Amino acid sequence: MSVEWLVGVDLGGTTIKIAFITCSGDIVHKWEIPTKKSEQGNKIPSDIGRSIDKKLIEIGETKSKLIGIGIGAPGPVNDADGSIHVAVNLGLRNFPLRQLLSLETGLPVVVDNDANIAAIGEMWKGAGEGANNLLCVTLGTGVGGGVIANGEIVHGVNGAAGEIGHITSVLEEGAICNCGKSGCLETVASATGVVRLAKNILTSTSTPSILRDAGNETNELTAKLIFEAAKARDVVAVNVVNVLAFHLGFTLANIANVLNPEKIVIGGGVSKAGDILLDSVREQFIRFAFPRVVEGVELNIATLGNDAGVIGGAWLAKTKLATTEEMFICLKERHSNLQKILRKNINSKKTLNINY
Amino acid sequence: MSVEWLVGVDLGGTTIKIAFITCSGDIVHKWEIPTKKSEQGNKIPSDIGRSIDKKLIEIGETKSKLIGIGIGAPGPVNDADGSIHVAVNLGLRNFPLRQLLSLETGLPVVVDNDANIAAIGEMWKGAGEGANNLLCVTLGTGVGGGVIANGEIVHGVNGAAGEIGHITSVLEEGAICNCGKSGCLETVASATGVVRLAKNILTSTSTPSILRDAGNETNELTAKLIFEAAKARDVVAVNVVNVLAFHLGFTLANIANVLNPEKIVIGGGVSKAGDILLDSVREQFIRFAFPRVVEGVELNIATLGNDAGVIGGAWLAKTKLATTEEMFICLKERHSNLQKILRKNINSKKTLNINY
């Protein structure tokens, strides 16, 4: 029997990312298709099924090569039956994703929330590698989160765990959030939030700033532009980064006091700001976290980028779906990889860094 | 072979509570001995061992009746070897509790943090009964916490998970906390914090209050007195309860947004205030929590009181130490209890509520 692959799927609002991944977490094939939201989402499972079939034909493999599918969906998932409770971006409600996708593909399917799956991806192969207690926060259009405690995803009682974006961090005069509350972390730490913070400062002060042109003339002020300006020490931009870092550091410290994680991974578009963001967040984190919690933790920027979802999906498929026989083949594959690495290194005498 | 017992031990700063408990979680014998802090705590394991022996003789049982010991200690515990990292109240540091207690008693021992064990106790037999995702907060001299996710205690990477008391909840002009930071939840939600809040209001305003006598003359203002005054609608006392409820509700909501617990249990001396506290906390909780998180959760006052520790210890001993044979006997015992309950209820036609 040949070495088998896992299928990782990341179901997003505009594209569906699909990948064939080895049991060691290496991506073999990766592609994406557009997300068709018509017919209450009913086209999604068949589109994924057809796309997988097409890819198999293209590369000359059969479906027996695939162990199962792990898919991340943008919304709370019902753990018992793998249905999506509600996914606002996709217009889905009580959508039986596991059942439909399994029918379409003839493969076993495991479904989880996309932020959770991204966290799992980072735990397996990214910035959270090997951490059994891990907190991931994704700073994108919104702010999402994934929590891993004792090596397991924390879903909570109705799949709403990890709603880090809706922790209140602005107590006084916070902006209104999409969730209906005000002052949520999302209102200051998302891409949208960062732009709003900058616009507020630009309109309420006369501080000179290179952001004024972008802000006023083309009306295309972006989070990316703000971070670039902050790196160039633009006073308004630095001010925005400080406000963001204060609220993110404060919130992450408070969560860390409860979970005592080994690693905290910051991902999503806003995290591309890199060190200028990470250094300020770390400073605020240390200010607010319990000393022993600070000792135990590492704050990192996510490393998998857009691949976190498909890799996390593959991990779920591997741990939740693979049969004992398939696990044995996975293990043999890893053993053979290990032997290859060992053989290569015996002569070069490099330090070995093997990921089990 | 006869039905066996578990030993639950709650190691506190002034007393050590010990109990023999059935596999169904019922206390058969319960007693306490003073905590001797001399000789760097070295007397503690032998005192516990001797006390258990004495009790066995007193009730005419032998040690073979006991499956093992689960003990809660006031400080972070090293999961790997059951040693206490540091227990400030007891003057212990890197104290090999599991090893010493096992040597003294000849029984297997499992050690955990006291707040975690109290949470487990409430999950098994108390206000958190049956909740696999549970948050417990203890409002005593300090503020402690225990987190259960996916049915397991969350310890974190170095045993500091659940440090709810050191979440920052007063952002501006917070009082200095024992941990060195300022504005921690403990500074407003502990018994000490509540008294300090009241004293601040009494000295900075001239609002009439029945607390002024206690506060000024005998200097014996207590949390208990403050809650009694609040029930009698004393303006200052109501103000104190509102401040406490705001900070506790805010903090619990933020934690719940991350963990999505099924139940939140509030215990400790301050929780004896009951509904006047619970109702205000619930109001603030709803204000700050994510709507789906609010839907899934129940806020309750702890019901086990001082027994939570020994019952939680027994649960740990049962799940971590019992052999398959012992588990089988436990199961038989529960089965026979169940049969008794069934027999009783068949005629009375009461609604059955059986705790498995």
XYZ file of C-alpha atoms in Angstrom:
712
model
C 0.000 0.000 0.000
C 1.385 3.365 -0.984
C 1.856 6.369 1.266
C -1.414 8.229 1.717
C -2.359 11.877 1.856
C -4.617 13.992 4.009
C -6.882 16.658 2.511
C -6.881 20.066 4.215
C -9.591 22.547 3.197
C -9.950 26.179 4.267
C -13.414 27.484 3.428
C -13.217 31.270 3.182
C -15.586 34.033 2.135
C -14.050 34.492 -1.336
C -11.898 31.395 -1.968
C -11.708 27.783 -0.874
C -8.129 26.620 -0.336
C -7.517 22.898 -0.813
C -4.324 20.904 -0.285
C -3.060 17.316 -0.346
C -0.736 16.961 2.600
C 1.498 14.143 3.827
C 1.167 12.644 7.288
C 4.240 14.647 8.256
C 2.423 17.873 7.420
C 4.177 18.678 4.140
C 2.055 20.166 1.380
C 2.261 18.093 -1.833
C -0.377 19.890 -3.923
C -2.150 23.143 -3.119
C -4.731 25.084 -5.109
C -7.819 27.222 -4.652
C -11.284 27.662 -6.143
C -13.767 30.524 -5.794
C -16.433 30.258 -3.085
C -19.890 30.200 -4.684
C -22.376 31.497 -2.164
C -25.483 30.918 -4.310
C -28.222 28.375 -3.432
C -27.683 28.831 0.339
C -24.178 27.430 -0.007
C -25.360 24.129 -1.473
C -22.822 24.357 -4.320
C -19.875 24.438 -1.904
C -19.628 20.707 -1.070
C -20.018 19.599 -4.717
C -17.513 22.239 -5.904
C -14.948 20.917 -3.414
C -15.701 17.301 -4.378
C -15.339 17.975 -8.110
C -12.179 19.985 -7.627
C -10.549 17.152 -5.666
C -11.538 14.627 -8.364
C -10.140 16.895 -11.098
C -6.845 17.316 -9.256
C -6.529 13.542 -8.737
C -6.983 12.935 -12.481
C -4.513 15.727 -13.276
C -1.778 14.161 -11.137
C -2.691 10.574 -12.010
C -3.753 9.415 -8.562
C -6.888 7.643 -7.325
C -9.132 8.502 -4.421
C -7.737 5.599 -2.371
C -4.684 7.819 -1.941
C -6.751 10.085 0.356
C -7.364 9.294 4.031
C -9.966 11.948 4.743
C -10.786 15.650 4.775
C -10.303 18.199 7.555
C -12.115 21.459 6.782
C -12.228 24.824 8.540
C -15.368 26.955 8.310
C -15.836 30.624 9.232
C -18.289 30.318 12.113
C -19.175 28.228 15.158
C -19.388 24.522 14.321
C -21.582 21.921 15.960
C -19.078 19.376 17.203
C -21.558 16.501 17.265
C -22.606 16.496 13.608
C -20.062 18.786 11.905
C -22.690 21.310 10.830
C -22.056 25.043 10.663
C -24.212 26.859 13.193
C -23.977 30.156 11.346
C -21.451 31.668 8.932
C -22.444 35.276 8.284
C -19.871 35.805 5.486
C -21.139 32.787 3.553
C -24.821 33.241 4.313
C -24.988 29.766 5.857
C -27.154 28.708 8.766
C -27.373 25.206 10.264
C -25.534 23.918 7.204
C -24.735 20.156 7.383
C -21.221 20.542 5.923
C -19.756 17.259 7.169
C -22.658 15.201 5.883
C -22.820 16.882 2.449
C -19.059 16.922 1.857
C -18.779 13.287 2.874
C -21.600 12.349 0.476
C -19.962 14.303 -2.365
C -16.486 12.861 -1.883
C -17.066 9.448 -0.327
C -14.410 10.398 2.228
C -14.684 10.810 5.983
C -14.825 14.499 6.931
C -14.052 16.437 10.096
C -15.193 20.058 10.430
C -13.980 22.754 12.804
C -13.957 26.525 13.083
C -11.350 28.191 10.827
C -9.605 30.069 13.648
C -9.271 26.813 15.613
C -7.894 24.996 12.595
C -5.376 27.763 11.902
C -4.250 27.461 15.543
C -3.811 23.714 15.097
C -1.808 24.345 11.911
C 0.551 26.692 13.738
C 0.846 24.163 16.589
C 1.790 21.384 14.176
C 4.106 23.066 11.702
C 4.268 26.820 12.441
C 5.164 29.361 15.104
C 3.407 27.366 17.814
C 5.224 24.141 16.972
C 5.003 21.548 19.707
C 3.107 23.737 22.185
C 0.361 21.786 23.956
C -0.948 25.010 25.438
C -1.269 27.577 22.729
C -3.154 30.763 22.061
C -3.520 32.021 18.493
C -5.007 35.357 17.571
C -5.722 36.337 13.979
C -5.774 40.049 13.204
C -7.530 40.335 9.861
C -10.684 42.142 8.746
C -11.959 40.975 12.124
C -10.144 39.466 15.093
C -10.442 35.720 15.694
C -8.812 33.310 18.049
C -8.008 29.664 18.635
C -7.212 28.088 21.981
C -5.397 24.805 22.530
C -5.227 23.464 26.080
C -3.723 20.093 26.995
C -3.084 19.541 23.267
C -6.785 19.746 22.383
C -8.804 22.490 20.708
C -11.070 24.226 23.233
C -14.515 24.531 21.638
C -16.506 25.387 24.736
C -20.092 24.379 25.348
C -21.561 25.719 22.090
C -18.551 26.245 19.837
C -18.018 29.904 20.723
C -14.676 29.504 22.521
C -11.804 31.646 21.209
C -13.938 34.740 20.563
C -10.949 36.857 21.480
C -12.041 39.661 19.165
C -15.058 40.303 21.357
C -13.241 40.691 24.625
C -13.892 44.217 25.861
C -10.629 46.102 25.949
C -11.778 49.702 25.526
C -13.822 50.423 28.625
C -14.583 54.078 28.002
C -15.989 55.452 24.757
C -15.167 52.341 22.754
C -16.350 52.148 19.130
C -19.415 50.075 18.260
C -18.498 46.530 17.191
C -20.210 44.297 14.593
C -21.366 42.063 17.449
C -23.502 44.858 18.908
C -21.294 45.572 21.920
C -18.775 48.393 22.077
C -15.064 48.565 22.841
C -14.319 45.009 21.657
C -10.662 44.226 20.868
C -11.754 43.891 17.224
C -12.578 47.626 17.131
C -8.901 48.502 17.669
C -6.838 45.460 16.605
C -8.379 44.484 13.251
C -7.261 46.010 9.939
C -10.481 48.031 9.944
C -9.927 49.072 13.547
C -6.387 50.252 12.878
C -7.557 52.412 9.966
C -10.364 53.867 12.081
C -7.926 54.712 14.894
C -5.674 56.540 12.418
C -8.572 58.458 10.847
C -9.744 59.538 14.303
C -6.333 60.954 15.169
C -5.975 62.625 11.762
C -9.328 64.384 11.999
C -9.134 65.317 15.689
C -5.562 66.697 15.677
C -3.398 68.728 13.345
C -0.272 66.628 13.924
C 1.730 66.502 10.659
C 1.675 62.996 9.159
C 2.498 61.290 5.873
C -0.826 59.511 6.344
C -2.767 62.728 5.688
C -2.375 62.368 1.914
C -3.608 58.791 1.851
C -6.276 59.567 4.384
C -7.751 62.635 2.766
C -7.068 62.561 -0.934
C -7.360 59.016 -2.230
C -9.230 57.771 0.830
C -7.170 54.608 0.666
C -5.652 54.572 4.089
C -4.736 50.932 4.851
C -3.281 49.103 7.835
C -0.236 48.305 5.674
C 0.360 52.003 4.963
C 0.004 52.838 8.654
C 2.617 50.284 9.703
C 5.002 51.464 6.985
C 4.576 55.029 8.263
C 5.187 53.830 11.837
C 8.463 52.226 10.742
C 9.396 55.642 9.294
C 8.572 57.117 12.733
C 5.517 59.070 11.597
C 4.053 60.434 14.853
C 0.395 59.639 14.088
C 1.224 56.124 12.877
C 3.392 55.391 15.922
C 0.533 56.600 18.081
C -1.855 54.155 16.345
C 0.557 51.249 16.822
C 0.893 52.156 20.502
C -2.872 52.173 21.027
C -3.234 48.834 19.220
C -0.311 47.316 21.152
C -1.712 48.528 24.466
C -5.098 46.870 23.902
C -3.702 43.683 22.368
C -1.010 43.316 25.039
C -3.549 43.958 27.801
C -6.033 41.421 26.416
C -3.453 38.720 25.657
C -1.967 39.113 29.152
C -5.387 38.704 30.755
C -6.089 35.576 28.698
C -2.615 34.214 29.444
C -3.243 34.634 33.188
C -6.089 32.144 32.777
C -4.466 29.688 30.327
C -0.710 29.978 31.030
C 0.151 29.146 27.407
C 3.589 28.110 26.189
C 3.251 30.132 23.025
C 1.088 32.976 21.772
C 0.976 33.264 17.994
C -0.204 36.454 16.297
C -1.352 35.933 12.712
C -3.526 37.538 10.041
C -2.869 40.484 7.716
C -2.158 42.994 10.499
C 0.566 40.696 11.920
C 2.616 41.310 8.776
C 3.659 44.545 10.523
C 6.180 42.234 12.213
C 8.583 43.415 14.896
C 7.278 46.957 15.205
C 3.983 45.423 16.369
C 5.396 42.423 18.230
C 7.878 44.431 20.309
C 5.232 46.910 21.510
C 2.713 44.142 22.234
C 5.328 42.209 24.200
C 6.097 45.301 26.301
C 2.428 45.739 27.242
C 1.996 42.003 27.763
C 4.797 41.921 30.330
C 3.261 44.914 32.084
C -0.093 43.175 32.596
C 0.708 39.444 32.872
C 1.388 37.507 36.083
C 5.176 37.109 36.467
C 5.162 33.278 36.327
C 2.963 33.445 33.212
C 5.494 35.795 31.560
C 8.307 33.333 32.396
C 6.547 30.469 30.622
C 5.465 32.117 27.390
C 6.878 33.090 24.001
C 5.110 35.624 21.748
C 5.607 35.011 18.036
C 4.290 36.127 14.671
C 2.569 33.294 12.761
C 4.750 31.653 10.118
C 2.344 29.593 8.006
C 0.408 32.545 6.565
C -2.427 31.373 4.337
C -1.358 27.725 4.677
C -2.256 27.496 8.393
C -5.850 26.496 7.581
C -5.121 23.627 5.187
C -2.309 22.293 7.395
C -4.533 22.439 10.485
C -7.283 20.702 8.529
C -4.850 17.917 7.593
C -3.841 17.518 11.240
C -7.495 17.123 12.227
C -8.032 14.551 9.467
C -4.939 12.706 10.631
C -5.821 12.614 14.321
C -9.585 12.243 14.084
C -10.098 10.148 10.958
C -7.096 7.976 10.222
C -7.533 4.272 11.006
C -4.871 2.358 12.903
C -3.612 0.886 9.639
C -3.346 4.332 8.075
C -1.581 5.646 11.172
C 0.899 2.794 10.839
C 1.619 3.782 7.238
C 1.996 7.423 8.328
C 4.469 6.327 10.969
C 6.412 4.242 8.434
C 6.542 7.265 6.149
C 7.876 9.471 8.929
C 10.350 6.770 9.916
C 11.640 6.572 6.365
C 11.927 10.377 6.181
C 13.808 10.303 9.443
C 16.218 7.709 8.119
C 16.873 9.867 5.069
C 17.591 12.921 7.238
C 19.834 10.851 9.490
C 21.771 9.470 6.534
C 22.243 12.980 5.124
C 23.430 14.316 8.469
C 25.753 11.558 9.588
C 28.479 12.938 7.340
C 27.666 16.647 7.448
C 27.606 16.571 11.304
C 24.967 19.295 11.406
C 22.773 19.706 14.464
C 19.688 17.600 13.954
C 16.290 19.202 14.337
C 13.717 16.535 13.704
C 10.051 17.291 14.015
C 8.092 14.311 15.346
C -13.285 -7.584 47.994
C -15.044 -4.803 49.844
C -15.945 -1.391 48.489
C -12.961 0.948 48.671
C -12.527 4.597 49.555
C -10.631 7.503 48.086
C -8.738 9.948 50.312
C -9.226 13.660 49.606
C -6.889 16.120 51.303
C -7.067 19.922 51.261
C -3.808 21.437 52.494
C -4.535 24.957 53.745
C -2.554 27.642 55.536
C -4.080 26.935 58.955
C -5.757 23.514 58.704
C -5.468 20.330 56.690
C -8.865 18.859 55.772
C -8.936 15.103 55.208
C -11.835 12.883 54.097
C -12.575 9.284 53.158
C -14.879 9.397 50.166
C -16.706 6.731 48.173
C -16.228 6.284 44.439
C -19.569 8.024 43.979
C -18.202 11.132 45.699
C -19.989 10.764 49.030
C -18.053 11.749 52.138
C -17.921 8.877 54.664
C -15.523 10.391 57.217
C -14.233 13.944 57.371
C -11.908 15.631 59.856
C -9.167 18.219 60.093
C -5.775 18.727 61.719
C -3.732 21.906 62.207
C -1.093 22.755 59.591
C 2.366 22.762 61.196
C 4.599 25.022 59.183
C 7.788 24.320 61.164
C 10.833 22.525 59.674
C 10.173 23.905 56.168
C 6.919 21.985 56.050
C 8.575 18.597 56.573
C 6.089 17.710 59.305
C 3.124 18.029 56.949
C 3.371 14.655 55.148
C 3.982 12.678 58.364
C 1.154 14.518 60.153
C -1.246 13.559 57.347
C 0.016 9.953 57.321
C -0.364 9.543 61.079
C -3.792 11.142 61.092
C -5.040 8.737 58.399
C -3.663 5.745 60.357
C -5.312 6.978 63.556
C -8.663 7.413 61.810
C -8.461 3.904 60.295
C -7.867 2.378 63.744
C -10.700 4.475 65.220
C -13.231 3.173 62.677
C -11.824 -0.361 62.569
C -10.637 -0.391 58.957
C -7.299 -1.286 57.359
C -5.254 0.636 54.822
C -6.250 -1.785 52.052
C -9.599 0.010 52.150
C -7.900 3.079 50.610
C -7.235 3.404 46.864
C -5.048 6.492 46.985
C -4.752 10.137 47.965
C -5.635 13.267 45.971
C -4.306 16.404 47.611
C -4.692 20.109 46.841
C -1.880 22.524 47.697
C -1.953 26.329 47.797
C 0.478 27.150 44.996
C 1.595 26.113 41.521
C 2.336 22.380 41.345
C 4.854 20.656 39.113
C 2.726 18.191 37.186
C 5.581 15.820 36.405
C 6.681 14.986 39.961
C 3.868 16.357 42.148
C 6.129 18.834 43.919
C 4.969 22.278 45.066
C 6.818 24.981 43.175
C 6.162 27.578 45.840
C 3.471 28.007 48.516
C 3.950 31.432 50.100
C 1.374 30.833 52.876
C 3.076 27.617 53.972
C 6.658 28.772 53.450
C 7.287 25.887 51.035
C 9.518 25.983 47.978
C 10.225 23.069 45.597
C 8.626 20.778 48.167
C 8.356 17.121 46.973
C 4.858 16.605 48.398
C 3.855 13.604 46.292
C 7.041 11.708 47.033
C 7.024 12.416 50.800
C 3.303 11.746 51.294
C 3.531 8.514 49.321
C 6.501 7.372 51.448
C 4.639 8.238 54.681
C 1.389 6.507 53.748
C 2.426 3.736 51.341
C -0.388 4.965 49.078
C -0.235 6.408 45.572
C -0.637 10.199 45.665
C -1.730 12.800 43.109
C -1.116 16.498 43.798
C -2.720 19.535 42.219
C -3.298 23.194 42.943
C -6.068 23.812 45.516
C -8.116 26.120 43.267
C -8.025 23.495 40.492
C -9.077 20.763 42.883
C -11.947 22.861 44.231
C -13.083 23.392 40.623
C -12.981 19.644 40.021
C -14.989 19.100 43.218
C -17.684 21.518 42.051
C -17.680 19.819 38.624
C -18.175 16.393 40.169
C -20.678 17.014 42.939
C -21.377 20.743 43.254
C -22.661 23.770 41.363
C -20.666 22.833 38.251
C -22.034 19.282 38.147
C -21.487 17.566 34.850
C -19.967 20.598 33.070
C -17.004 19.588 30.911
C -16.192 23.249 30.373
C -16.178 25.007 33.680
C -14.742 28.121 35.225
C -14.478 28.414 39.006
C -13.465 31.540 40.822
C -12.824 31.606 44.568
C -13.265 34.941 46.312
C -11.505 34.552 49.648
C -8.621 36.421 51.275
C -7.253 36.391 47.740
C -8.910 35.502 44.429
C -8.098 32.135 42.854
C -9.419 30.247 39.894
C -9.728 26.834 38.337
C -10.360 26.119 34.666
C -11.700 22.887 33.214
C -11.747 22.522 29.431
C -12.792 19.353 27.606
C -13.276 17.743 31.048
C -9.616 18.199 32.030
C -7.962 20.672 34.422
C -6.019 23.307 32.492
C -2.628 23.649 34.187
C -0.819 25.579 31.476
C 2.842 25.275 30.681
C 4.187 25.865 34.205
C 1.182 25.353 36.464
C 0.119 29.004 36.569
C -3.178 28.645 34.668
C -6.273 29.934 36.462
C -4.586 33.001 37.964
C -7.862 34.860 37.583
C -7.108 37.053 40.591
C -4.255 38.680 38.715
C -6.165 39.668 35.638
C -6.034 43.459 35.428
C -9.540 44.816 35.791
C -8.892 48.296 37.181
C -7.025 50.107 34.428
C -6.785 53.533 36.038
C -5.504 54.164 39.553
C -5.833 50.540 40.644
C -4.595 49.540 44.107
C -1.232 47.755 44.419
C -1.627 43.957 44.482
C 0.414 41.364 46.414
C 1.825 40.167 43.078
C 3.537 43.518 42.468
C 1.182 44.713 39.720
C -1.710 47.092 40.291
C -5.427 46.945 39.527
C -5.653 43.131 39.677
C -9.145 41.657 40.158
C -7.954 40.518 43.599
C -7.654 44.168 44.713
C -11.427 44.642 44.365
C -13.031 41.169 44.523
C -11.303 39.536 47.520
C -12.558 39.936 51.090
C -9.646 42.312 51.703
C -10.405 44.201 48.512
C -14.062 44.657 49.394
C -13.154 46.080 52.809
C -10.604 48.441 51.234
C -13.189 49.658 48.714
C -15.629 50.422 51.548
C -12.999 52.218 53.633
C -12.053 54.349 50.613
C -15.643 55.462 50.112
C -16.175 56.075 53.835
C -13.098 58.290 54.140
C -13.507 60.154 50.851
C -17.220 60.958 51.166
C -19.594 61.951 53.912
C -22.413 59.675 52.730
C -24.314 58.383 55.783
C -23.741 54.639 56.283
C -24.260 52.013 58.955
C -20.727 50.912 58.102
C -19.236 54.058 59.637
C -19.497 52.651 63.186
C -17.758 49.416 62.291
C -15.296 51.230 60.103
C -14.266 53.940 62.484
C -14.813 52.793 66.038
C -13.993 49.112 66.363
C -12.061 48.942 63.096
C -13.687 45.595 62.370
C -15.224 46.293 59.028
C -15.638 42.902 57.266
C -16.885 41.773 53.869
C -19.744 39.999 55.670
C -20.844 43.242 57.347
C -20.677 45.095 54.034
C -22.937 42.584 52.268
C -25.402 42.647 55.170
C -25.508 46.444 54.918
C -26.000 46.175 51.136
C -29.001 43.906 51.689
C -30.391 46.632 53.991
C -29.831 49.086 51.080
C -27.061 51.041 52.787
C -25.844 53.434 50.056
C -22.122 52.987 50.655
C -22.407 49.191 50.858
C -24.510 49.024 47.670
C -21.880 51.155 45.969
C -19.155 48.694 47.041
C -21.148 45.718 45.735
C -21.673 47.532 42.425
C -17.955 48.203 42.005
C -17.094 44.585 42.863
C -19.821 43.262 40.530
C -18.662 45.492 37.687
C -15.072 44.240 37.848
C -15.999 40.604 38.447
C -18.661 40.589 35.707
C -16.280 42.299 33.274
C -13.445 39.850 33.978
C -15.627 36.716 33.922
C -17.205 37.823 30.631
C -13.794 38.335 29.042
C -12.629 34.899 30.197
C -15.901 33.329 29.040
C -15.393 34.821 25.560
C -12.234 32.728 25.343
C -13.457 29.516 27.005
C -17.226 29.454 26.317
C -17.903 27.567 29.570
C -21.130 25.770 30.400
C -21.013 26.912 33.999
C -19.241 29.572 36.018
C -19.106 28.852 39.728
C -18.348 31.582 42.244
C -17.073 30.277 45.575
C -15.110 31.386 48.644
C -16.102 33.484 51.659
C -17.220 36.523 49.637
C -19.606 34.340 47.598
C -21.685 33.788 50.744
C -23.193 37.197 49.919
C -25.399 35.098 47.620
C -27.985 36.625 45.294
C -27.181 40.280 45.986
C -23.732 39.576 44.524
C -24.752 37.020 41.889
C -27.524 39.166 40.390
C -25.260 42.201 39.957
C -22.404 40.111 38.563
C -24.763 38.443 36.081
C -25.993 41.842 34.893
C -22.431 43.040 34.173
C -21.500 39.664 32.669
C -24.300 39.904 30.113
C -23.224 43.437 29.288
C -19.685 42.374 28.380
C -19.978 38.779 27.097
C -20.437 37.707 23.466
C -24.157 36.904 22.902
C -23.583 33.211 22.019
C -21.396 32.840 25.103
C -24.189 34.284 27.275
C -26.641 31.771 25.752
C -24.467 28.807 26.737
C -23.569 29.663 30.306
C -25.030 29.481 33.797
C -23.604 31.528 36.675
C -23.935 29.874 40.074
C -22.729 30.218 43.622
C -20.595 27.249 44.738
C -22.493 24.654 46.777
C -19.791 22.466 48.310
C -18.261 25.162 50.523
C -15.248 23.846 52.415
C -15.791 20.310 51.083
C -14.929 21.208 47.462
C -11.237 20.555 48.059
C -11.513 17.075 49.567
C -14.143 15.996 47.019
C -12.006 17.270 44.142
C -9.007 15.478 45.619
C -11.009 12.247 45.720
C -12.004 12.688 42.064
C -8.363 13.088 41.085
C -7.418 9.979 43.074
C -10.235 8.084 41.392
C -9.410 9.116 37.834
C -5.631 9.231 38.061
C -4.777 6.458 40.517
C -7.437 3.757 40.582
C -6.497 0.497 38.819
C -8.880 -1.145 36.375
C -9.903 -3.611 39.091
C -10.633 -0.785 41.512
C -12.566 1.074 38.818
C -14.632 -2.068 38.282
C -15.497 -2.213 41.980
C -16.331 1.524 41.901
C -18.620 0.883 38.952
C -20.297 -2.032 40.740
C -20.849 0.203 43.758
C -22.433 2.908 41.575
C -24.520 0.291 39.793
C -25.850 -1.015 43.079
C -26.621 2.567 44.250
C -28.429 3.124 40.995
C -30.492 -0.029 41.459
C -31.486 1.163 44.936
C -32.558 4.571 43.601
C -34.484 2.924 40.768
C -36.256 0.569 43.140
C -37.225 3.500 45.402
C -38.536 5.527 42.483
C -40.455 2.896 40.576
C -43.369 3.276 42.965
C -43.094 6.954 43.811
C -42.926 7.859 40.104
C -40.698 10.828 40.889
C -38.562 12.303 38.135
C -35.238 10.524 38.198
C -32.096 12.604 38.388
C -29.212 10.198 38.493
C -25.669 11.481 38.610
C -23.320 9.239 36.678
